[in-house]
mmCIF file of C-alpha atoms in Angstrom:
data_model
loop_
_atom_site.group_PDB
_atom_site.id
_atom_site.type_symbol
_atom_site.label_atom_id
_atom_site.label_comp_id
_atom_site.label_asym_id
_atom_site.label_seq_id
_atom_site.Cartn_x
_atom_site.Cartn_y
_atom_site.Cartn_z
ATOM 1 C CA UNK A 269 27.881 105.041 -114.678
ATOM 2 C CA UNK A 270 30.692 106.385 -112.522
ATOM 3 C CA UNK A 271 34.302 105.259 -112.463
ATOM 4 C CA UNK A 272 33.655 103.281 -109.284
ATOM 5 C CA UNK A 273 30.643 101.459 -110.738
ATOM 6 C CA UNK A 274 32.483 99.847 -113.646
ATOM 7 C CA UNK A 275 32.312 96.114 -113.548
ATOM 8 C CA UNK A 276 34.577 93.240 -114.470
ATOM 9 C CA UNK A 277 31.465 91.124 -115.023
ATOM 10 C CA UNK A 278 29.802 91.308 -118.407
ATOM 11 C CA UNK A 279 26.236 92.586 -118.208
ATOM 12 C CA UNK A 280 23.704 89.912 -119.133
ATOM 13 C CA UNK A 281 22.784 91.676 -122.405
ATOM 14 C CA UNK A 282 26.493 92.130 -123.372
ATOM 15 C CA UNK A 283 25.579 95.281 -125.304
ATOM 16 C CA UNK A 284 23.260 93.409 -127.674
ATOM 17 C CA UNK A 285 19.856 94.606 -128.942
ATOM 18 C CA UNK A 286 20.529 98.154 -127.771
ATOM 19 C CA UNK A 287 22.003 101.405 -129.032
ATOM 20 C CA UNK A 288 25.406 102.178 -127.539
ATOM 21 C CA UNK A 289 26.627 105.778 -127.401
ATOM 22 C CA UNK A 290 30.357 105.248 -127.996
ATOM 23 C CA UNK A 291 31.351 108.881 -127.395
ATOM 24 C CA UNK A 292 29.198 108.958 -124.247
ATOM 25 C CA UNK A 293 30.899 105.800 -122.973
ATOM 26 C CA UNK A 294 34.356 107.246 -123.680
ATOM 27 C CA UNK A 295 33.401 110.381 -121.720
ATOM 28 C CA UNK A 296 33.105 108.146 -118.634
ATOM 29 C CA UNK A 297 36.758 107.086 -118.866
ATOM 30 C CA UNK A 298 39.102 109.138 -116.677
ATOM 31 C CA UNK A 299 42.497 108.448 -118.200
ATOM 32 C CA UNK A 300 44.349 107.410 -121.315
ATOM 33 C CA UNK A 301 45.262 103.963 -122.648
ATOM 34 C CA UNK A 302 42.583 102.260 -120.494
ATOM 35 C CA UNK A 303 40.269 100.325 -122.819
ATOM 36 C CA UNK A 304 36.792 99.471 -121.524
ATOM 37 C CA UNK A 305 34.395 96.940 -123.007
ATOM 38 C CA UNK A 306 31.030 98.198 -124.293
ATOM 39 C CA UNK A 307 29.785 95.067 -126.113
ATOM 40 C CA UNK A 308 30.595 91.502 -127.089
ATOM 41 C CA UNK A 309 29.912 89.555 -130.261
ATOM 42 C CA UNK A 310 30.684 85.852 -130.120
ATOM 43 C CA UNK A 311 34.190 85.787 -128.602
ATOM 44 C CA UNK A 312 35.047 89.366 -129.669
ATOM 45 C CA UNK A 313 34.892 92.484 -127.545
ATOM 46 C CA UNK A 314 34.279 96.069 -128.632
ATOM 47 C CA UNK A 315 36.347 98.418 -126.455
ATOM 48 C CA UNK A 316 36.405 102.209 -126.261
ATOM 49 C CA UNK A 317 39.501 104.093 -125.195
ATOM 50 C CA UNK A 318 41.021 107.570 -125.071
ATOM 51 C CA UNK A 319 44.686 107.735 -126.066
ATOM 52 C CA UNK A 320 47.301 110.463 -126.050
ATOM 53 C CA UNK A 321 51.072 110.262 -126.430
ATOM 54 C CA UNK A 322 52.984 107.142 -127.420
ATOM 55 C CA UNK A 323 52.133 103.602 -126.424
ATOM 56 C CA UNK A 324 54.752 100.870 -126.186
ATOM 57 C CA UNK A 325 55.858 98.558 -128.978
ATOM 58 C CA UNK A 326 53.903 95.319 -128.682
ATOM 59 C CA UNK A 327 52.392 92.481 -130.698
ATOM 60 C CA UNK A 328 49.615 89.918 -130.427
ATOM 61 C CA UNK A 329 50.911 86.571 -131.706
ATOM 62 C CA UNK A 330 47.534 84.874 -132.006
ATOM 63 C CA UNK A 331 45.111 87.558 -133.144
ATOM 64 C CA UNK A 332 44.563 90.550 -135.371
ATOM 65 C CA UNK A 333 43.553 93.846 -133.732
ATOM 66 C CA UNK A 334 41.198 96.436 -135.251
ATOM 67 C CA UNK A 335 41.518 100.183 -134.601
ATOM 68 C CA UNK A 336 38.602 102.489 -135.541
ATOM 69 C CA UNK A 337 39.154 106.215 -134.984
ATOM 70 C CA UNK A 338 36.049 108.016 -133.738
ATOM 71 C CA UNK A 339 37.696 111.408 -133.087
ATOM 72 C CA UNK A 340 41.210 112.721 -133.728
ATOM 73 C CA UNK A 341 44.218 111.350 -135.605
ATOM 74 C CA UNK A 342 46.180 108.220 -134.723
ATOM 75 C CA UNK A 343 49.506 107.116 -136.156
ATOM 76 C CA UNK A 344 50.376 103.447 -135.895
ATOM 77 C CA UNK A 345 54.014 102.534 -136.489
ATOM 78 C CA UNK A 346 54.691 98.898 -137.312
ATOM 79 C CA UNK A 347 57.635 96.567 -137.800
ATOM 80 C CA UNK A 348 57.772 93.592 -140.141
ATOM 81 C CA UNK A 349 54.299 94.131 -141.534
ATOM 82 C CA UNK A 350 53.145 92.554 -144.812
ATOM 83 C CA UNK A 351 55.207 95.165 -146.720
ATOM 84 C CA UNK A 352 57.983 95.669 -144.147
ATOM 85 C CA UNK A 353 58.319 98.480 -141.625
ATOM 86 C CA UNK A 354 56.138 101.556 -141.871
ATOM 87 C CA UNK A 355 53.389 103.651 -140.382
ATOM 88 C CA UNK A 356 49.819 104.568 -141.159
ATOM 89 C CA UNK A 357 47.805 107.645 -140.185
ATOM 90 C CA UNK A 358 44.147 107.172 -139.291
ATOM 91 C CA UNK A 359 41.663 110.021 -139.056
ATOM 92 C CA UNK A 360 38.091 110.089 -137.709
ATOM 93 C CA UNK A 361 35.975 107.607 -139.629
ATOM 94 C CA UNK A 362 38.950 105.454 -140.678
ATOM 95 C CA UNK A 363 40.086 102.055 -139.466
ATOM 96 C CA UNK A 364 42.995 99.659 -139.768
ATOM 97 C CA UNK A 365 43.682 96.059 -138.874
ATOM 98 C CA UNK A 366 47.043 95.133 -137.387
ATOM 99 C CA UNK A 367 47.711 91.521 -138.370
ATOM 100 C CA UNK A 368 48.634 88.991 -135.725
ATOM 101 C CA UNK A 369 52.337 88.876 -135.020
ATOM 102 C CA UNK A 370 53.054 92.384 -136.345
ATOM 103 C CA UNK A 371 54.783 94.557 -133.761
ATOM 104 C CA UNK A 372 53.101 97.957 -133.568
ATOM 105 C CA UNK A 373 53.045 101.185 -131.563
ATOM 106 C CA UNK A 374 50.072 103.601 -131.607
ATOM 107 C CA UNK A 375 50.842 107.292 -131.155
ATOM 108 C CA UNK A 376 48.523 110.295 -130.746
ATOM 109 C CA UNK A 377 49.919 113.846 -130.684
ATOM 110 C CA UNK A 378 46.549 115.023 -129.300
ATOM 111 C CA UNK A 379 43.802 113.027 -127.614
ATOM 112 C CA UNK A 380 42.150 110.419 -129.837
ATOM 113 C CA UNK A 381 38.959 108.460 -129.177
ATOM 114 C CA UNK A 382 39.002 104.893 -130.499
ATOM 115 C CA UNK A 383 36.929 101.781 -130.834
ATOM 116 C CA UNK A 384 39.009 98.588 -130.631
ATOM 117 C CA UNK A 385 37.806 95.162 -131.715
ATOM 118 C CA UNK A 386 39.678 92.130 -130.459
ATOM 119 C CA UNK A 387 39.033 88.714 -128.934
ATOM 120 C CA UNK A 388 38.094 88.504 -125.280
ATOM 121 C CA UNK A 389 41.114 88.198 -122.931
ATOM 122 C CA UNK A 390 43.595 89.956 -125.250
ATOM 123 C CA UNK A 391 46.073 91.933 -123.140
ATOM 124 C CA UNK A 392 46.305 95.551 -124.286
ATOM 125 C CA UNK A 393 50.103 95.560 -124.033
ATOM 126 C CA UNK A 394 50.449 92.409 -126.111
ATOM 127 C CA UNK A 395 52.358 89.203 -125.571
ATOM 128 C CA UNK A 396 55.400 90.687 -123.829
ATOM 129 C CA UNK A 397 56.002 91.694 -120.263
ATOM 130 C CA UNK A 398 53.379 93.735 -118.473
ATOM 131 C CA UNK A 399 53.996 97.424 -117.839
ATOM 132 C CA UNK A 400 52.388 100.414 -116.153
ATOM 133 C CA UNK A 401 50.084 100.608 -119.209
ATOM 134 C CA UNK A 402 48.777 97.049 -118.846
ATOM 135 C CA UNK A 403 45.134 97.098 -117.774
ATOM 136 C CA UNK A 404 42.916 94.379 -116.376
ATOM 137 C CA UNK A 405 40.751 92.661 -118.979
ATOM 138 C CA UNK A 406 36.954 92.753 -119.110
ATOM 139 C CA UNK A 407 36.526 96.225 -117.628
ATOM 140 C CA UNK A 408 32.960 97.073 -118.682
ATOM 141 C CA UNK A 409 31.606 100.590 -118.879
#
């Protein structure tokens, strides 16, 4: 599927009852910090994304957010987490859940490939003002 053939409409199968090549889907993305949906389960979406550099500080007041590293290393800084301020480092094959309401900022010194799991309609830049990194929801690939 080319960049121009991505859809904002969920395919009828929503990624169910089929094998999904996550790395192959990520290879179709031509930029960083642009999550694309590959499947849905109930009201949750599975999104693939390539990231590099620092994202902005943001939070999601009403939902947790799951980060699963497929390739590379991702640092996630956080403020006012369950044990205060801190950061975690995730490597390929590792995951973390950022609890709702915890302000966080992902950072990748080199390109990282991720799978994100979050409810449908969650804005990638969180509850604050939109920015140049805010992407339209429900971009399927």
